[in-house]
Amino acid sequence: MAGLGATVFLLLLTGAAAWRPPKGKCPPCSCSKDSALCEGSAGIPGGFAPSLLALSLVRSEVSRLTERAFMKTPSLHLLLLTSNVFAVIGDDAFAGLVHLRYLFIEGNRVTSISKNALRGLRSLTHLSLANNGLETLPKQLFRGLRTLSHVDLRGNPLVCDCRLLWLLLWLPRGNASVGAGTCVGPPPWNQTQLSALDPLSFRCLSWAQALGEPALGAETFSYLGETHVLLTQPFAGRCLFLRWDYTLQRFQPDGHIPARSVVSCKPLVLGSRLYVLAARLWGGSELWLRPSPGLRLAPSQPVAPERLRKPNDAEVLWLDQAACFLVVDASKAGRTTLLCTGSGPRAGPGFYPRQSLHAWHRDTDAEPLLLAGEPHLLLASAAQRPVLYRWRAGAFERHTDLPGAEDVYAARHFRAGPDLVLCLTRVIGDSMVMRWDGAMFRLLQALPSRGSLVFQPLRVRGEQLAILGSDFAYSRVFRFAPDPGVLEPLQELGPPALAAPRAFTLVPVAGRHFLFAACFKGPTQVYEHHLRDLGA
């Protein structure tokens, strides 16, 4: 027996005269007049005297503590459960123990405890859950325990995230102290005691709003000082504009561009001019323009109809001080094409083809990035490993490909101090995290990701996050830990609301931070990143 539980139990036994109970009043246990020690039993022993005050169950074969497990010992003041094999404590496991003051569940294999497990313990003062396998505690575990004065959580692998925020908020209001509970994650709270945590640092994503039709993409941009969101909605055949409604405190539709079979709506603001590239299937891509705030968006020009047959992605780049769109084409007959504003005699409001990259590789995604201060482009394709291009003499030239990175669907990057880190999405196999070492991208981490088509890094309130979407399971939110330089789990965003996510976009507005999740099989979901209690 360990800790305070053993000490209290031994005190109850000390000085107790040996007692031979009447027949049938003590199962195969060591008994004194008011207490019993049961070791190695197959289940919860019964047949005790109704006046039994203390019971210790050690190394039993009990697999689960279920409802009313101790109903036959209603007078217990102390219950010690140690070195047993049960992993789950269910609803009302201690129902009927209205006089119980000391409950010690120590050194077992407990990984799950119901929020109703302690219901009815109105006299409980000391609770120990030490040395189990608990990663979190359900939100209303201590509900109704008005006499509780001490909780011991030492020796548990506590994950101190928003699921445990309720405990930090409860501590100042409750009468109990929580002793020796230590976090094993996530960073930066590894090996931090619960008492040292600041509740204001617990910010997570929680659902805020659902928006209409399925979408393939979500883009945010600022136009004349106001934040806008642009959704790509192929089934509705439009690029939908959204704006924050300060009265209703939610995002509201604010016009649209008709665009049948659209796969990417990409905004670009140049001074007072607003461009929107609507990349559409089968040669219908076009550029829309609002020349000034007083005018409406209107079609401006078709975009490379002879080159773009099956667009899959569009990006904005700045090259030699010129604004450019790069449209990624996934067909064998089409070509990924760079379109830039004109110069000299071609200067004007239009965008013109500057370069076509290789054909026949069915390109799926492009990611612009800077390496050593020079523009580079990473192009993912269905038929080859991702290729890194660099900008030289007014054109992109092939630099290298990424070793060991087959079947990459998309790439996104972020900076962690001086390092540039890639998030590579793979539908089959593990998605990858890679870091640029000055000459090549090297593998840092592999993350299981069957059914993933988006792996999006986001920087929120000084924290570097990354979200790995999934069509078949929960999408996972990670936080980047500079030491040891990997992504560590933070939170899950689950179905059915998040149905086949295709893009994640951070939208800061009105001093708040929202995450748009464009979903292919359901409405776009909006989450807010804020101080949030996610305890269940």
PDB file of N, CA and C in Angstrom, residues 425-429 449-454 469-473 500-502:
ATOM      1  N   THR A 425       1.212  16.836 -47.307  1.00  0.00           N
ATOM      2  CA  THR A 425       0.007  16.024 -47.148  1.00  0.00           C
ATOM      3  C   THR A 425       0.070  14.822 -48.076  1.00  0.00           C
ATOM      4  N   ARG A 426      -0.211  13.649 -47.507  1.00  0.00           N
ATOM      5  CA  ARG A 426      -0.293  12.420 -48.301  1.00  0.00           C
ATOM      6  C   ARG A 426      -1.613  11.727 -47.982  1.00  0.00           C
ATOM      7  N   VAL A 427      -2.353  11.355 -49.022  1.00  0.00           N
ATOM      8  CA  VAL A 427      -3.652  10.706 -48.829  1.00  0.00           C
ATOM      9  C   VAL A 427      -3.459   9.288 -48.311  1.00  0.00           C
ATOM     10  N   ILE A 428      -2.468   8.595 -48.849  1.00  0.00           N
ATOM     11  CA  ILE A 428      -2.144   7.232 -48.423  1.00  0.00           C
ATOM     12  C   ILE A 428      -0.750   7.248 -47.815  1.00  0.00           C
ATOM     13  N   GLY A 429      -0.619   6.649 -46.655  1.00  0.00           N
ATOM     14  CA  GLY A 429       0.674   6.691 -45.978  1.00  0.00           C
ATOM     15  C   GLY A 429       0.716   7.825 -44.977  1.00  0.00           C
ATOM     16  N   SER A 449      -1.923   9.521 -41.502  1.00  0.00           N
ATOM     17  CA  SER A 449      -2.876  10.491 -42.054  1.00  0.00           C
ATOM     18  C   SER A 449      -3.705   9.910 -43.191  1.00  0.00           C
ATOM     19  N   ARG A 450      -4.165   8.696 -43.068  1.00  0.00           N
ATOM     20  CA  ARG A 450      -4.988   8.118 -44.131  1.00  0.00           C
ATOM     21  C   ARG A 450      -6.219   8.992 -44.366  1.00  0.00           C
ATOM     22  N   GLY A 451      -6.422   9.352 -45.632  1.00  0.00           N
ATOM     23  CA  GLY A 451      -7.575  10.170 -45.966  1.00  0.00           C
ATOM     24  C   GLY A 451      -7.373  11.651 -45.769  1.00  0.00           C
ATOM     25  N   SER A 452      -6.129  12.131 -45.760  1.00  0.00           N
ATOM     26  CA  SER A 452      -5.858  13.556 -45.553  1.00  0.00           C
ATOM     27  C   SER A 452      -5.588  14.247 -46.878  1.00  0.00           C
ATOM     28  N   LEU A 453      -6.230  15.397 -47.089  1.00  0.00           N
ATOM     29  CA  LEU A 453      -5.991  16.217 -48.267  1.00  0.00           C
ATOM     30  C   LEU A 453      -5.581  17.634 -47.905  1.00  0.00           C
ATOM     31  N   VAL A 454      -5.415  17.902 -46.605  1.00  0.00           N
ATOM     32  CA  VAL A 454      -4.972  19.234 -46.177  1.00  0.00           C
ATOM     33  C   VAL A 454      -4.163  19.093 -44.893  1.00  0.00           C
ATOM     34  N   GLY A 469      -6.087  17.517 -41.623  1.00  0.00           N
ATOM     35  CA  GLY A 469      -7.468  17.131 -41.870  1.00  0.00           C
ATOM     36  C   GLY A 469      -7.597  15.655 -42.186  1.00  0.00           C
ATOM     37  N   SER A 470      -8.824  15.153 -42.088  1.00  0.00           N
ATOM     38  CA  SER A 470      -9.079  13.753 -42.405  1.00  0.00           C
ATOM     39  C   SER A 470     -10.491  13.589 -42.927  1.00  0.00           C
ATOM     40  N   ASP A 471     -10.645  12.728 -43.957  1.00  0.00           N
ATOM     41  CA  ASP A 471     -11.965  12.414 -44.488  1.00  0.00           C
ATOM     42  C   ASP A 471     -12.641  11.284 -43.721  1.00  0.00           C
ATOM     43  N   PHE A 472     -11.866  10.530 -42.923  1.00  0.00           N
ATOM     44  CA  PHE A 472     -12.401   9.313 -42.304  1.00  0.00           C
ATOM     45  C   PHE A 472     -12.400   9.351 -40.775  1.00  0.00           C
ATOM     46  N   ALA A 473     -11.725  10.304 -40.186  1.00  0.00           N
ATOM     47  CA  ALA A 473     -11.601  10.320 -38.730  1.00  0.00           C
ATOM     48  C   ALA A 473     -11.546  11.774 -38.268  1.00  0.00           C
ATOM     49  N   ALA A 500     -15.004  15.990 -44.386  1.00  0.00           N
ATOM     50  CA  ALA A 500     -14.050  16.056 -45.500  1.00  0.00           C
ATOM     51  C   ALA A 500     -13.477  17.461 -45.664  1.00  0.00           C
ATOM     52  N   PRO A 501     -12.680  17.943 -44.710  1.00  0.00           N
ATOM     53  CA  PRO A 501     -12.103  19.294 -44.832  1.00  0.00           C
ATOM     54  C   PRO A 501     -11.118  19.385 -45.984  1.00  0.00           C
ATOM     55  N   ARG A 502     -11.143  20.541 -46.668  1.00  0.00           N
ATOM     56  CA  ARG A 502     -10.239  20.760 -47.801  1.00  0.00           C
ATOM     57  C   ARG A 502      -9.338  21.976 -47.598  1.00  0.00           C
TER      58      ARG A 502
END
